mmCIF file of C-alpha atoms in Angstrom:
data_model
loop_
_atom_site.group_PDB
_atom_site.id
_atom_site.type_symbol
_atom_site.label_atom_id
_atom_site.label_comp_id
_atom_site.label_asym_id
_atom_site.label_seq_id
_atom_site.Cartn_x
_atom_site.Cartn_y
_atom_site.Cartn_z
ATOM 1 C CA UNK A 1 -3.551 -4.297 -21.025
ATOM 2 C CA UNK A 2 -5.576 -7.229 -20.049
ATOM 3 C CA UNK A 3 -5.662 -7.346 -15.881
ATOM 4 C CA UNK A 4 -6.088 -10.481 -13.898
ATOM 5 C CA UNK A 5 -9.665 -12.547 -14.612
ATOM 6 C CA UNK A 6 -11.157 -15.565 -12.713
ATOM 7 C CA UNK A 7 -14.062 -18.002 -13.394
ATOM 8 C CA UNK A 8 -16.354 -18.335 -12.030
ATOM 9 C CA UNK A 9 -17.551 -15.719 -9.651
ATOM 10 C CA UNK A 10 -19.668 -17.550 -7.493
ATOM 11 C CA UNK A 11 -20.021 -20.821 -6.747
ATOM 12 C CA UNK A 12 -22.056 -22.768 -4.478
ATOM 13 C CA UNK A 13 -20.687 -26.715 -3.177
ATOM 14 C CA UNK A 14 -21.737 -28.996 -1.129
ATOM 15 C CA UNK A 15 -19.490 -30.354 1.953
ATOM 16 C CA UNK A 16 -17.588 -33.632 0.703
ATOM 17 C CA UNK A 17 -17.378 -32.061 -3.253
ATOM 18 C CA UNK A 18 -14.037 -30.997 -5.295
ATOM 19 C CA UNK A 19 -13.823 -27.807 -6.250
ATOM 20 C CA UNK A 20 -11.923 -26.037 -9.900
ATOM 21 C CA UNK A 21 -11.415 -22.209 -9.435
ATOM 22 C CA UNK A 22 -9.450 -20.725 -12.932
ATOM 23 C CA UNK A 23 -7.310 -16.945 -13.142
ATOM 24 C CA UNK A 24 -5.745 -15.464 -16.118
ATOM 25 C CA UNK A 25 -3.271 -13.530 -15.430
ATOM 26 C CA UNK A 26 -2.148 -10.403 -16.433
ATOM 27 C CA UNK A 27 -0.542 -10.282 -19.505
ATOM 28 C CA UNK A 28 3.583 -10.020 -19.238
ATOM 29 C CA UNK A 29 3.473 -11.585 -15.292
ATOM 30 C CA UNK A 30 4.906 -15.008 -15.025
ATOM 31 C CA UNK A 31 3.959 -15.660 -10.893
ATOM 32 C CA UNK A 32 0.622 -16.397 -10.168
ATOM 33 C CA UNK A 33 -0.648 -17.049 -6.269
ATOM 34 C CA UNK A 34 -3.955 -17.574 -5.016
ATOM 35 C CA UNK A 35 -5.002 -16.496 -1.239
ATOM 36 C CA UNK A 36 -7.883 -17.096 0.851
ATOM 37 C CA UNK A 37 -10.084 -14.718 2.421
ATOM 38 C CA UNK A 38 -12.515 -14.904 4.799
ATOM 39 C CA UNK A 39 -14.813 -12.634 6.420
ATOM 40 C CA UNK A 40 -13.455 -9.820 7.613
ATOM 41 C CA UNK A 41 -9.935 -11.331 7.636
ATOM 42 C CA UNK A 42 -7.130 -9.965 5.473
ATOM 43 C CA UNK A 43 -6.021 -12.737 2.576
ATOM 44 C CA UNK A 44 -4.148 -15.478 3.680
ATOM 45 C CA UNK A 45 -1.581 -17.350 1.385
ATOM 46 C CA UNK A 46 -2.277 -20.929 0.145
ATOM 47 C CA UNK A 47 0.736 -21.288 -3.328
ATOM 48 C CA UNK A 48 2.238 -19.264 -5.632
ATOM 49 C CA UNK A 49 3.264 -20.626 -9.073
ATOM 50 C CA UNK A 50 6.684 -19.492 -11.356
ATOM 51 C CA UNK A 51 7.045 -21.389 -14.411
ATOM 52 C CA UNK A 52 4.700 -24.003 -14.293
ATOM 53 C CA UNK A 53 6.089 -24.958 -10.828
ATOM 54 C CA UNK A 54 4.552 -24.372 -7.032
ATOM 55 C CA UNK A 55 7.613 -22.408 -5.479
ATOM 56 C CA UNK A 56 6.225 -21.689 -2.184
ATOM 57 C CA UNK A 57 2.871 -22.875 -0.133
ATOM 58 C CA UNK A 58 1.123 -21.501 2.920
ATOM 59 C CA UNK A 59 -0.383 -23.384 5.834
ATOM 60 C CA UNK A 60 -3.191 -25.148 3.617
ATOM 61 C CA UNK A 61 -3.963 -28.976 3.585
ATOM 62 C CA UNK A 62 -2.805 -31.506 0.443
ATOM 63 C CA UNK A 63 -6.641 -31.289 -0.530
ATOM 64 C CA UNK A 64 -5.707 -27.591 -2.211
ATOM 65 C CA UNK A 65 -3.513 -28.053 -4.893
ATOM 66 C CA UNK A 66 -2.922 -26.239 -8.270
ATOM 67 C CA UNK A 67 -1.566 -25.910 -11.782
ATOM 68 C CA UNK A 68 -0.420 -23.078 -13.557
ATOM 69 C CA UNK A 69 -0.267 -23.597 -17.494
ATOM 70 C CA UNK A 70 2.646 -22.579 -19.950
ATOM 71 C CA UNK A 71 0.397 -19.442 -20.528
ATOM 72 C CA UNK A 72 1.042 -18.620 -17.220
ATOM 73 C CA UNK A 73 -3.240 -19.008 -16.411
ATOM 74 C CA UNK A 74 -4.154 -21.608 -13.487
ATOM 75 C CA UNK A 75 -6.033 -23.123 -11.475
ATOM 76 C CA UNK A 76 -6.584 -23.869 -8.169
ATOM 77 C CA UNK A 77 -8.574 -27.225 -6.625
ATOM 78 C CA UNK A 78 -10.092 -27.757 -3.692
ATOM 79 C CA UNK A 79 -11.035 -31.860 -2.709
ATOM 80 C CA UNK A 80 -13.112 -33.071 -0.070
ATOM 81 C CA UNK A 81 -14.812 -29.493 0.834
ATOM 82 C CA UNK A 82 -15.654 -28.331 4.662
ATOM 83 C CA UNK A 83 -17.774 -25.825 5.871
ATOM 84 C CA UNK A 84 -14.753 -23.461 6.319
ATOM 85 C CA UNK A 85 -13.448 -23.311 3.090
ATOM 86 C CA UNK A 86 -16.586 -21.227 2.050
ATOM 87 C CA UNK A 87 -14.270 -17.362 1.804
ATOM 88 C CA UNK A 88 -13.513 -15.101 -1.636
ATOM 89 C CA UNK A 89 -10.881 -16.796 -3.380
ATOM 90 C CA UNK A 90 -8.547 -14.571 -4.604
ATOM 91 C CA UNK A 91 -5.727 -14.813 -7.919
ATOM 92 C CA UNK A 92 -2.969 -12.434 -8.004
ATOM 93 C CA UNK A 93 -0.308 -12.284 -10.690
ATOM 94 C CA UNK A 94 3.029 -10.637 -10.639
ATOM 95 C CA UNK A 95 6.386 -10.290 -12.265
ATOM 96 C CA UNK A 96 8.953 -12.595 -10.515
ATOM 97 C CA UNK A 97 8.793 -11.987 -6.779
ATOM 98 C CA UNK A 98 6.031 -9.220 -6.577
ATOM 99 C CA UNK A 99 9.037 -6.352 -5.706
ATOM 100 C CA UNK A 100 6.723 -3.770 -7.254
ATOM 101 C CA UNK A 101 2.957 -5.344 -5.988
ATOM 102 C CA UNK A 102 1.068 -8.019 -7.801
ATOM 103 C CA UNK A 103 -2.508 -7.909 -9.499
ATOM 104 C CA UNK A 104 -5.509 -8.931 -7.818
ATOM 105 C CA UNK A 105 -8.703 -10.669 -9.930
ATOM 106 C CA UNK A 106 -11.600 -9.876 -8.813
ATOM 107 C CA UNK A 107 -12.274 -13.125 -6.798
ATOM 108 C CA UNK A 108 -14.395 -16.116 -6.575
ATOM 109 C CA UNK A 109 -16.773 -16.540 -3.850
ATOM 110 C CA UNK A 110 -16.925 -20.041 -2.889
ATOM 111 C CA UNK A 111 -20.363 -20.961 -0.591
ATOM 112 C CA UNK A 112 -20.011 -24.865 0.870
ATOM 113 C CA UNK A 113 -23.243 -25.791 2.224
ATOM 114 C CA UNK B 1 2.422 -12.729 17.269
ATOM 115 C CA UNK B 2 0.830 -11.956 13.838
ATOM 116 C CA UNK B 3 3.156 -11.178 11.232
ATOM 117 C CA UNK B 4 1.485 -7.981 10.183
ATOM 118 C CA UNK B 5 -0.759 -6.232 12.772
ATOM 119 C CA UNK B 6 -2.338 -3.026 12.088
ATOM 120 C CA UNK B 7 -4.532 -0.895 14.263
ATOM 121 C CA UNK B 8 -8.157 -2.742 14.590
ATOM 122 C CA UNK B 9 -10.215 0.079 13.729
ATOM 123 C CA UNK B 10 -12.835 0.882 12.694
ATOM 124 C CA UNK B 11 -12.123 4.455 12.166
ATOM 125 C CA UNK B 12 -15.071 6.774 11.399
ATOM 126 C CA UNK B 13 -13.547 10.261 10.437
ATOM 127 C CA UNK B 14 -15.825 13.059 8.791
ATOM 128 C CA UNK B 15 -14.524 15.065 5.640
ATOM 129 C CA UNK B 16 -12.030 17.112 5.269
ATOM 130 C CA UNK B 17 -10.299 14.772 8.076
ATOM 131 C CA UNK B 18 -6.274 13.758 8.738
ATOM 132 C CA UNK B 19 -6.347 10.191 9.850
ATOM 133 C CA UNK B 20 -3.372 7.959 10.079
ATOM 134 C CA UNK B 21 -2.812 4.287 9.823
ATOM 135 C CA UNK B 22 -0.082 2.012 11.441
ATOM 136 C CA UNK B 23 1.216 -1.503 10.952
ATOM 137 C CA UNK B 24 4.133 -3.780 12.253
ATOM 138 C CA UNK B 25 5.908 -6.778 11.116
ATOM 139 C CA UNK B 26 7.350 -9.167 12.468
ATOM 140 C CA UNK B 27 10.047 -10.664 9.569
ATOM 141 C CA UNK B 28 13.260 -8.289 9.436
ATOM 142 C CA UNK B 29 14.032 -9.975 6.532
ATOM 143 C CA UNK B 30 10.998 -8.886 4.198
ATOM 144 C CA UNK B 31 11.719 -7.209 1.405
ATOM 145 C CA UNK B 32 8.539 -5.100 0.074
ATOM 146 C CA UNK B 33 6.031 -3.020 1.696
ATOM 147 C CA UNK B 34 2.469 -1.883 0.276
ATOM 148 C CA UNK B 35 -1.020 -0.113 1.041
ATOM 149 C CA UNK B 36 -3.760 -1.932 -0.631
ATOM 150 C CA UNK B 37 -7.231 -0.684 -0.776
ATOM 151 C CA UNK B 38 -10.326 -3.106 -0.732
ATOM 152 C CA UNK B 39 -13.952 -1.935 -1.085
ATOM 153 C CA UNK B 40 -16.921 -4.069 -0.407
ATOM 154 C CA UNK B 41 -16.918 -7.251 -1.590
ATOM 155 C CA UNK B 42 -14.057 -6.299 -4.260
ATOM 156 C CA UNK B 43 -10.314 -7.314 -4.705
ATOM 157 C CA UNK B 44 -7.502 -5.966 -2.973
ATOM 158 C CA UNK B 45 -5.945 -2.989 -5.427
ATOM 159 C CA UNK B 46 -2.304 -1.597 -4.880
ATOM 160 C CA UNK B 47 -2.846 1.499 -3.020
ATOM 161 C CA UNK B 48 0.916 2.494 -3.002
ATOM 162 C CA UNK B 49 4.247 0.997 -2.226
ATOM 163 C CA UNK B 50 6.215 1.975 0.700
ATOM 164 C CA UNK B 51 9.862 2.969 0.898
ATOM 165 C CA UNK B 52 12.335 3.828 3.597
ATOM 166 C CA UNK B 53 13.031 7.483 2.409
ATOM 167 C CA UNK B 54 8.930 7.505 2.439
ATOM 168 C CA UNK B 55 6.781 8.720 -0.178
ATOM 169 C CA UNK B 56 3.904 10.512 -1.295
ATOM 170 C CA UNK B 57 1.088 10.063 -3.898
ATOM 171 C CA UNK B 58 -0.613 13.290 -3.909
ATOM 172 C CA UNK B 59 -3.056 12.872 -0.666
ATOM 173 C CA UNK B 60 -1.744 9.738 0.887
ATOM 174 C CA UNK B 61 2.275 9.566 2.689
ATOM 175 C CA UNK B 62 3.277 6.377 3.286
ATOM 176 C CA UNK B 63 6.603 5.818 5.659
ATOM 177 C CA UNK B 64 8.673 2.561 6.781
ATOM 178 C CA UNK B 65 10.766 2.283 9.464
ATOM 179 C CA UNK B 66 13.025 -0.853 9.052
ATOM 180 C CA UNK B 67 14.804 -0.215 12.529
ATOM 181 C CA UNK B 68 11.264 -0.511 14.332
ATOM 182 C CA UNK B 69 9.606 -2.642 11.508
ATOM 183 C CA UNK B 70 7.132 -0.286 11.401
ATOM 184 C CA UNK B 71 5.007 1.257 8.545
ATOM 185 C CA UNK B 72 2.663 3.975 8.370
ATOM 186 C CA UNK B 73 -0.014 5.767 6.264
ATOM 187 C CA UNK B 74 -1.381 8.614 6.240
ATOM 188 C CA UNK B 75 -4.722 10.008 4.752
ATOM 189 C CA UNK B 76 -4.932 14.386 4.322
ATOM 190 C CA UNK B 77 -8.334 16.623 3.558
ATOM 191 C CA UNK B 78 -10.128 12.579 3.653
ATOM 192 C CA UNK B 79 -12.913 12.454 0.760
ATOM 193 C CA UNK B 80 -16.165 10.006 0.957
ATOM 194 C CA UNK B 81 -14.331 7.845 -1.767
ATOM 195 C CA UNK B 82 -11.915 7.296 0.496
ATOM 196 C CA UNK B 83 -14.045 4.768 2.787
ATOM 197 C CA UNK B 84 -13.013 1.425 2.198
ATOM 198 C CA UNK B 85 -10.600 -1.477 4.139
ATOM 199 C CA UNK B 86 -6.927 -0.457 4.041
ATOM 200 C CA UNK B 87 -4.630 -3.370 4.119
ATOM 201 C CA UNK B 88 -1.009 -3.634 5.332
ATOM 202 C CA UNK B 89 0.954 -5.813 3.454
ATOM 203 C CA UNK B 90 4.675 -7.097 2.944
ATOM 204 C CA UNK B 91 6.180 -9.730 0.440
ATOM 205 C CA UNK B 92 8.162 -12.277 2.654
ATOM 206 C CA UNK B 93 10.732 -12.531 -0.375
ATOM 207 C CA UNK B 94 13.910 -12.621 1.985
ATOM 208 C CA UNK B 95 15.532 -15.102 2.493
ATOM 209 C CA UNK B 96 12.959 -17.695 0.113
ATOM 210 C CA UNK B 97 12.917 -18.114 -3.598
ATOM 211 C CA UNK B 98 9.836 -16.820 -4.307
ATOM 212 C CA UNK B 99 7.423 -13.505 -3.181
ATOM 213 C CA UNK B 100 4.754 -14.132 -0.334
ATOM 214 C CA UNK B 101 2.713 -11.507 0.656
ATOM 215 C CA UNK B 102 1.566 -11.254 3.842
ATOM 216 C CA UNK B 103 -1.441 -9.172 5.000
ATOM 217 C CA UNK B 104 -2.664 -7.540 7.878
ATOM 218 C CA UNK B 105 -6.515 -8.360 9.163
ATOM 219 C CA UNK B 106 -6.900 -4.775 7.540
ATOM 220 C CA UNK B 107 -8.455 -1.653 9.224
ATOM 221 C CA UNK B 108 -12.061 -0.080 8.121
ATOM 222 C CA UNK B 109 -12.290 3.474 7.468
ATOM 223 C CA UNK B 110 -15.496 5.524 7.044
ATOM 224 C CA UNK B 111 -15.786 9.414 5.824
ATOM 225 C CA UNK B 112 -18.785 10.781 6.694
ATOM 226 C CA UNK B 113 -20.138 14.325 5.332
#
Protein backbone atom coordinates (compact mmCIF):
# COMPACT_ATOMS: atom_id res chain seq x y z
CA UNK A 1 0.00 0.00 0.00
CA UNK A 2 1.38 3.17 -1.29
CA UNK A 3 1.06 6.00 1.76
CA UNK A 4 0.75 9.67 1.16
CA UNK A 5 3.96 11.40 -0.90
CA UNK A 6 4.72 15.14 -1.53
CA UNK A 7 7.21 17.04 -3.79
CA UNK A 8 9.27 18.61 -3.09
CA UNK A 9 10.68 18.48 0.37
CA UNK A 10 12.24 21.64 0.68
CA UNK A 11 11.95 24.59 -0.93
CA UNK A 12 13.39 27.89 -0.60
CA UNK A 13 11.24 31.36 -2.16
CA UNK A 14 11.69 34.57 -2.18
CA UNK A 15 8.96 37.15 -0.65
CA UNK A 16 6.64 38.37 -3.66
CA UNK A 17 7.07 34.59 -5.59
CA UNK A 18 4.17 31.84 -6.26
CA UNK A 19 4.61 28.84 -4.87
CA UNK A 20 3.39 24.79 -6.36
CA UNK A 21 3.52 22.20 -3.46
CA UNK A 22 2.17 18.45 -5.02
CA UNK A 23 0.75 15.13 -2.59
CA UNK A 24 -0.25 11.80 -3.77
CA UNK A 25 -2.40 10.36 -1.87
CA UNK A 26 -2.86 7.20 -0.51
CA UNK A 27 -4.13 4.80 -2.66
CA UNK A 28 -8.16 3.99 -2.10
CA UNK A 29 -8.69 7.74 -0.17
CA UNK A 30 -10.71 10.14 -2.16
CA UNK A 31 -10.28 13.50 0.47
CA UNK A 32 -7.20 15.15 0.38
CA UNK A 33 -6.43 18.43 2.81
CA UNK A 34 -3.40 20.26 3.26
CA UNK A 35 -2.53 22.14 6.75
CA UNK A 36 0.00 24.50 7.79
CA UNK A 37 2.42 24.21 10.44
CA UNK A 38 4.55 26.37 11.99
CA UNK A 39 7.05 26.21 14.59
CA UNK A 40 6.10 24.67 17.41
CA UNK A 41 2.39 25.11 16.59
CA UNK A 42 0.07 22.16 16.00
CA UNK A 43 -1.23 22.08 12.05
CA UNK A 44 -3.65 24.45 11.16
CA UNK A 45 -6.28 23.83 8.32
CA UNK A 46 -6.10 25.77 5.00
CA UNK A 47 -8.80 23.19 2.29
CA UNK A 48 -9.71 19.91 1.97
CA UNK A 49 -10.63 18.46 -1.47
CA UNK A 50 -13.58 15.48 -2.27
CA UNK A 51 -13.98 14.80 -5.80
CA UNK A 52 -12.15 17.24 -7.54
CA UNK A 53 -13.99 19.94 -5.51
CA UNK A 54 -12.74 22.29 -2.34
CA UNK A 55 -15.54 21.28 0.26
CA UNK A 56 -14.36 23.17 3.14
CA UNK A 57 -11.46 26.03 3.75
CA UNK A 58 -9.79 27.35 6.86
CA UNK A 59 -8.91 30.93 7.74
CA UNK A 60 -6.26 31.31 4.78
CA UNK A 61 -6.17 34.23 2.20
CA UNK A 62 -7.46 33.81 -1.77
CA UNK A 63 -3.57 33.75 -2.54
CA UNK A 64 -3.68 29.76 -1.32
CA UNK A 65 -5.67 27.93 -3.53
CA UNK A 66 -5.62 24.28 -4.85
CA UNK A 67 -6.57 21.48 -7.21
CA UNK A 68 -7.03 18.03 -6.62
CA UNK A 69 -6.91 15.80 -9.91
CA UNK A 70 -9.36 12.89 -10.95
CA UNK A 71 -6.56 10.65 -9.42
CA UNK A 72 -7.35 12.09 -6.37
CA UNK A 73 -3.30 13.72 -6.21
CA UNK A 74 -3.12 17.71 -5.77
CA UNK A 75 -1.73 20.50 -5.35
CA UNK A 76 -1.63 23.31 -3.38
CA UNK A 77 -0.40 27.16 -4.52
CA UNK A 78 0.72 29.76 -2.74
CA UNK A 79 0.84 33.58 -4.75
CA UNK A 80 2.42 36.60 -3.66
CA UNK A 81 4.63 34.89 -0.71
CA UNK A 82 5.30 36.71 2.89
CA UNK A 83 7.71 36.07 5.35
CA UNK A 84 5.12 34.05 7.39
CA UNK A 85 4.16 31.58 5.12
CA UNK A 86 7.70 29.98 5.57
CA UNK A 87 6.12 26.55 8.04
CA UNK A 88 6.09 22.50 6.98
CA UNK A 89 3.38 22.09 4.68
CA UNK A 90 1.59 19.22 5.33
CA UNK A 91 -0.91 16.68 2.81
CA UNK A 92 -3.19 14.36 4.44
CA UNK A 93 -5.53 11.98 2.65
CA UNK A 94 -8.52 10.17 3.93
CA UNK A 95 -11.60 8.21 3.09
CA UNK A 96 -14.68 10.55 3.01
CA UNK A 97 -14.76 12.58 6.20
CA UNK A 98 -11.59 11.21 8.05
CA UNK A 99 -14.11 9.11 10.73
CA UNK A 100 -11.25 6.65 11.16
CA UNK A 101 -7.95 9.35 10.90
CA UNK A 102 -6.40 10.49 7.69
CA UNK A 103 -2.72 9.98 6.32
CA UNK A 104 -0.11 12.40 6.77
CA UNK A 105 2.92 12.91 3.89
CA UNK A 106 5.79 13.61 5.12
CA UNK A 107 5.70 17.44 4.46
CA UNK A 108 7.24 20.18 2.56
CA UNK A 109 9.24 22.73 4.22
CA UNK A 110 8.69 25.95 2.63
CA UNK A 111 11.69 28.78 3.59
CA UNK A 112 10.53 32.53 2.13
CA UNK A 113 13.41 34.71 2.38
CA UNK B 1 -10.86 30.07 23.48
CA UNK B 2 -8.85 27.56 21.34
CA UNK B 3 -10.75 24.84 20.00
CA UNK B 4 -8.46 22.14 21.24
CA UNK B 5 -6.19 22.98 24.23
CA UNK B 6 -4.03 20.49 25.76
CA UNK B 7 -1.70 20.77 28.69
CA UNK B 8 1.50 23.03 27.55
CA UNK B 9 4.09 20.80 28.67
CA UNK B 10 6.89 20.04 28.30
CA UNK B 11 6.87 16.94 30.29
CA UNK B 12 10.23 15.31 31.11
CA UNK B 13 9.43 11.84 32.75
CA UNK B 14 12.31 9.15 33.25
CA UNK B 15 11.67 5.37 32.27
CA UNK B 16 9.62 3.15 33.45
CA UNK B 17 7.25 6.37 34.10
CA UNK B 18 3.07 6.77 34.12
CA UNK B 19 2.42 10.12 32.60
CA UNK B 20 -0.91 11.34 31.44
CA UNK B 21 -2.08 13.75 28.85
CA UNK B 22 -5.30 15.95 28.70
CA UNK B 23 -7.14 17.95 26.07
CA UNK B 24 -10.52 19.91 25.69
CA UNK B 25 -12.67 21.02 22.94
CA UNK B 26 -14.63 23.38 22.45
CA UNK B 27 -17.27 22.06 19.41
CA UNK B 28 -19.99 19.62 21.02
CA UNK B 29 -20.77 18.80 17.77
CA UNK B 30 -17.39 17.06 16.59
CA UNK B 31 -17.55 13.87 15.63
CA UNK B 32 -13.94 12.07 15.88
CA UNK B 33 -11.27 12.09 18.35
CA UNK B 34 -7.45 11.01 17.86
CA UNK B 35 -3.79 10.88 19.44
CA UNK B 36 -1.27 11.65 16.86
CA UNK B 37 2.37 11.30 17.41
CA UNK B 38 4.98 13.70 15.71
CA UNK B 39 8.77 13.31 16.05
CA UNK B 40 11.24 15.88 15.01
CA UNK B 41 10.80 17.43 12.03
CA UNK B 42 8.40 14.44 10.78
CA UNK B 43 4.60 14.18 9.95
CA UNK B 44 1.92 13.78 12.27
CA UNK B 45 1.14 9.70 12.46
CA UNK B 46 -2.24 8.34 13.96
CA UNK B 47 -1.34 7.40 17.37
CA UNK B 48 -4.86 5.96 18.21
CA UNK B 49 -8.46 6.92 17.97
CA UNK B 50 -10.49 7.74 20.90
CA UNK B 51 -13.91 6.45 21.87
CA UNK B 52 -16.43 7.11 24.58
CA UNK B 53 -16.37 3.52 26.13
CA UNK B 54 -12.34 4.31 25.97
CA UNK B 55 -9.78 2.12 24.71
CA UNK B 56 -6.55 0.63 24.92
CA UNK B 57 -3.62 -0.20 22.54
CA UNK B 58 -1.39 -2.24 24.57
CA UNK B 59 0.63 0.65 26.62
CA UNK B 60 -1.35 3.71 25.78
CA UNK B 61 -5.48 4.24 27.21
CA UNK B 62 -7.08 6.78 25.60
CA UNK B 63 -10.65 8.10 27.17
CA UNK B 64 -13.36 10.82 25.96
CA UNK B 65 -15.70 12.38 27.89
CA UNK B 66 -18.43 13.97 25.62
CA UNK B 67 -20.38 15.43 28.74
CA UNK B 68 -17.13 17.51 29.73
CA UNK B 69 -15.61 17.54 26.13
CA UNK B 70 -12.77 16.22 27.49
CA UNK B 71 -10.15 13.63 26.26
CA UNK B 72 -7.36 11.98 27.81
CA UNK B 73 -4.23 9.80 27.29
CA UNK B 74 -2.39 7.96 29.08
CA UNK B 75 1.26 6.61 28.73
CA UNK B 76 2.27 3.17 31.28
CA UNK B 77 6.07 1.68 32.02
CA UNK B 78 7.11 5.05 29.34
CA UNK B 79 10.09 3.78 26.96
CA UNK B 80 12.83 6.33 25.34
CA UNK B 81 10.91 5.77 21.96
CA UNK B 82 8.23 7.19 23.41
CA UNK B 83 9.67 10.95 23.36
CA UNK B 84 8.13 12.81 20.77
CA UNK B 85 5.08 15.74 20.43
CA UNK B 86 1.67 14.23 21.19
CA UNK B 87 -1.10 15.97 19.44
CA UNK B 88 -4.81 16.26 20.35
CA UNK B 89 -6.94 16.25 17.59
CA UNK B 90 -10.77 16.15 16.54
CA UNK B 91 -12.47 16.15 12.99
CA UNK B 92 -15.06 19.08 13.07
CA UNK B 93 -17.34 16.79 10.75
CA UNK B 94 -20.69 17.79 12.61
CA UNK B 95 -22.76 19.63 11.43
CA UNK B 96 -20.47 20.46 7.81
CA UNK B 97 -20.16 18.35 4.75
CA UNK B 98 -16.85 17.53 4.93
CA UNK B 99 -14.01 16.30 7.84
CA UNK B 100 -11.77 19.14 9.44
CA UNK B 101 -9.40 18.25 11.82
CA UNK B 102 -8.53 20.37 14.33
CA UNK B 103 -5.32 20.18 16.43
CA UNK B 104 -4.10 21.10 19.61
CA UNK B 105 -0.59 23.28 19.85
CA UNK B 106 0.56 19.67 20.98
CA UNK B 107 2.48 18.79 24.23
CA UNK B 108 6.39 17.61 24.27
CA UNK B 109 7.29 14.62 26.11
CA UNK B 110 10.83 13.46 26.99
CA UNK B 111 11.91 9.87 28.63
CA UNK B 112 15.00 10.01 30.04
CA UNK B 113 17.07 6.79 31.29
Amino acid sequence: ETGVTQSPTHLIKTRGQQVTLRCSSQSGHNTVSWYQQALGQGPQFIFQYYREEENGRGNFPPRFSGLQFPNYSSELNVNALELDDSALYLCASSTGQGTYGYTFGSGTRLTVV
Amino acid sequence: RKEVEQDPGPFNVPEGATVAFNCTYSNSASQSFFWYRQDCRKEPKLLMSVYSSGNEDGRFTAQLNRASQYISLLIRDSKLSDSATYLCVVNNAGGTSYGKLTFGQGTILTVHP
